[in-house]
Coordinates of C-alpha atoms in Angstrom, one line a residue:
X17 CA 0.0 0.0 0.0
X18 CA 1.8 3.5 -1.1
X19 CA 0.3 7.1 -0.5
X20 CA 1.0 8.7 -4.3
X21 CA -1.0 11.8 -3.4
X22 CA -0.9 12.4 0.7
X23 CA -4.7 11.2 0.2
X24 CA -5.1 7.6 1.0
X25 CA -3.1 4.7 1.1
X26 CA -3.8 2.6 -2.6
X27 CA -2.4 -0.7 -3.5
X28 CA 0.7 -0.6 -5.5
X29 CA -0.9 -2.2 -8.4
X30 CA -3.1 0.7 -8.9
X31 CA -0.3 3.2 -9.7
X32 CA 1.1 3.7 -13.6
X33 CA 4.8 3.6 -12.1
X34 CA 7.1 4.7 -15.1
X35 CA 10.0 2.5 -16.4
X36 CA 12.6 4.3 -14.1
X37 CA 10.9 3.6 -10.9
X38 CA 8.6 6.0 -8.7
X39 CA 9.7 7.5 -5.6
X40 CA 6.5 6.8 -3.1
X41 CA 5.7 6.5 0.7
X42 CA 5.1 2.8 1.8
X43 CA 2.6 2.7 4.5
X44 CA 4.0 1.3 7.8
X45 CA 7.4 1.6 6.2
X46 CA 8.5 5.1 5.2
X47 CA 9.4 6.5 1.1
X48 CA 10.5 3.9 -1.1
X49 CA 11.5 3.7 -4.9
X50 CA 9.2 1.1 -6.6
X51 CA 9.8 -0.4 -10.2
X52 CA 7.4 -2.4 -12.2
X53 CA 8.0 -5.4 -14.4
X54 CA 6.5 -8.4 -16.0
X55 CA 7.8 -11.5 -15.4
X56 CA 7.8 -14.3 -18.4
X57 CA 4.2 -15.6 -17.4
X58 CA 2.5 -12.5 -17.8
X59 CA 2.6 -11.7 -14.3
X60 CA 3.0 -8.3 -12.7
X61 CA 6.3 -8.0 -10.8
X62 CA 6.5 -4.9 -7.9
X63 CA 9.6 -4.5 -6.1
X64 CA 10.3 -1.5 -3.4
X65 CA 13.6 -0.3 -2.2
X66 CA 14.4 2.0 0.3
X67 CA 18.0 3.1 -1.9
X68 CA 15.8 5.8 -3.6
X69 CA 19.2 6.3 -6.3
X70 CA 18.5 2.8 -7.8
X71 CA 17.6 3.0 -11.6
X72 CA 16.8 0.2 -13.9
X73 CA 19.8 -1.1 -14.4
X74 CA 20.8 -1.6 -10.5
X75 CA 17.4 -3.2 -10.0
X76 CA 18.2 -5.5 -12.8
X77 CA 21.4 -6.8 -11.4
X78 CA 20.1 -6.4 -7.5
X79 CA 17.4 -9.2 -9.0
X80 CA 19.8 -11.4 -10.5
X81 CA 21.8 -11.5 -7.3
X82 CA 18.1 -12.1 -5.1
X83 CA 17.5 -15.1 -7.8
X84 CA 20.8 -16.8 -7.2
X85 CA 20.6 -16.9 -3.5
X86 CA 17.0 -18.2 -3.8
X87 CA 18.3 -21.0 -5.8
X88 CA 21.0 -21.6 -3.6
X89 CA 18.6 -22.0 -0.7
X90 CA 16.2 -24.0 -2.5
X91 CA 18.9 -26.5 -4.1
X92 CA 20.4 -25.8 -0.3
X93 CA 16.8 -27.3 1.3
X94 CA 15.8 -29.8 -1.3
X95 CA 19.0 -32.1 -2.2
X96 CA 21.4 -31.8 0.5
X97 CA 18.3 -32.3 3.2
X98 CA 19.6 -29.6 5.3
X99 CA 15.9 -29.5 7.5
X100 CA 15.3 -33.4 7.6
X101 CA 16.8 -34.3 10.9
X102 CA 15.9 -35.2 14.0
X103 CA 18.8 -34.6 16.0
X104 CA 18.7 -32.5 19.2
X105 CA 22.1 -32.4 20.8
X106 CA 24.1 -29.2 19.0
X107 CA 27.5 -31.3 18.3
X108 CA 24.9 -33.4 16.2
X109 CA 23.0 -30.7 14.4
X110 CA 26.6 -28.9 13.7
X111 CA 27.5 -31.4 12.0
X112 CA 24.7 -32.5 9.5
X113 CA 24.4 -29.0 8.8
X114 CA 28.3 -29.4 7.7
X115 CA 27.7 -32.6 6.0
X116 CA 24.7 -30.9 4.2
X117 CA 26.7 -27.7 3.2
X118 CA 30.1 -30.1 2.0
X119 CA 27.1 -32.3 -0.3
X120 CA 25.9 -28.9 -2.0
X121 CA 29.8 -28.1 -2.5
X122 CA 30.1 -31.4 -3.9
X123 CA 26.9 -31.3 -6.2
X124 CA 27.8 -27.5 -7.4
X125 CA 31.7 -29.0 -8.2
X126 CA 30.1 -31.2 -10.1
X127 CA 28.1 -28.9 -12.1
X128 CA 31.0 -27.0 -12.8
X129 CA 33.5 -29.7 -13.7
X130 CA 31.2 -32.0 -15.8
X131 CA 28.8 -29.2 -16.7
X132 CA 25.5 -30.8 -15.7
X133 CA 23.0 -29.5 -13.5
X134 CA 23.4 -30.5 -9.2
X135 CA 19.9 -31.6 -9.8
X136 CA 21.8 -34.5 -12.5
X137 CA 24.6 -34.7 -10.4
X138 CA 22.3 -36.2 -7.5
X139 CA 20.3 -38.2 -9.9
X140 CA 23.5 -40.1 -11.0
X141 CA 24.2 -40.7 -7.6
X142 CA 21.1 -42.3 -6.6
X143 CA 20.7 -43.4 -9.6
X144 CA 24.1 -45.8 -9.2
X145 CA 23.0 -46.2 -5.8
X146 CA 19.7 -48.1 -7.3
X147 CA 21.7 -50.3 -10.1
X148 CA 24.6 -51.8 -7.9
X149 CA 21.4 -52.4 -5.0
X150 CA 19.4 -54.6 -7.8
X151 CA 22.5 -55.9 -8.9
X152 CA 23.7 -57.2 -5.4
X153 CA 20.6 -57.3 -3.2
X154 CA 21.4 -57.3 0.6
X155 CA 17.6 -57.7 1.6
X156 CA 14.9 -59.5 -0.2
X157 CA 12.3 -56.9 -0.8

């Protein structure tokens, strides 16, 4: 919600915000400088900064930086299972968070090396993991 016109508060969506960003007061938050984009699905895109210099260009490469660490926490989360444990002793949490954060080193030397994704690096893991297990069966399943 931003105050264009010291009236009333309106929703950001309402405002025709020009391609070099608007300078604007965000309720409960103070004056901000807010772009508008669209993002490939058609979707409108806001974002609000409180560095009232930023242009284009800085919002551009500010985004690109936000995307990569949202991958890397994603990717982070999803293959090296940094959440899924049950431990509750600190020396035991300590280290599965290390163990998690040396497999995403791993996976992302991987990606770099052999030039697949760490989503195909796991995959050929487990995926070796499976054939040698079928091919040598410990338990009867």
């Amino acid at each position: 919600m931003v105050n264009p016109d010291d009236t009333e508060n309106r929703p950001v969506s309402s405002l025709m915000i020009p391609e070099d960003g608007l300078t604007d007061h965000m309720k409960k938050y103070g004056v901000v400088r807010v772009f508008h984009s669209v993002n490939k699905d058609a979707n409108d895109r806001f974002w609000a900064s409180n560095f009232l210099t930023m242009d284009p260009q800085d919002r551009k490469s500010l985004q690109d930086i936000c995307w990569a660490i949202e991958n890397y926490h994603r990717a982070f989360k999803e293959l090296c299972c940094v959440e899924d444990f049950k431990i509750r002793k600190e020396a035991g949490q300590r280290n599965h968070i290390n163990c998690s954060l040396r497999s995403f080193i791993r996976l992302e030397a991987a990606n770099q090396i052999n030039n697949i994704t760490i989503y195909n690096a796991k995959w050929e893991i487990i995926k070796t993991s499976i054939a040698d297990y079928l091919a040598h069966p410990k338990y009867a399943l």
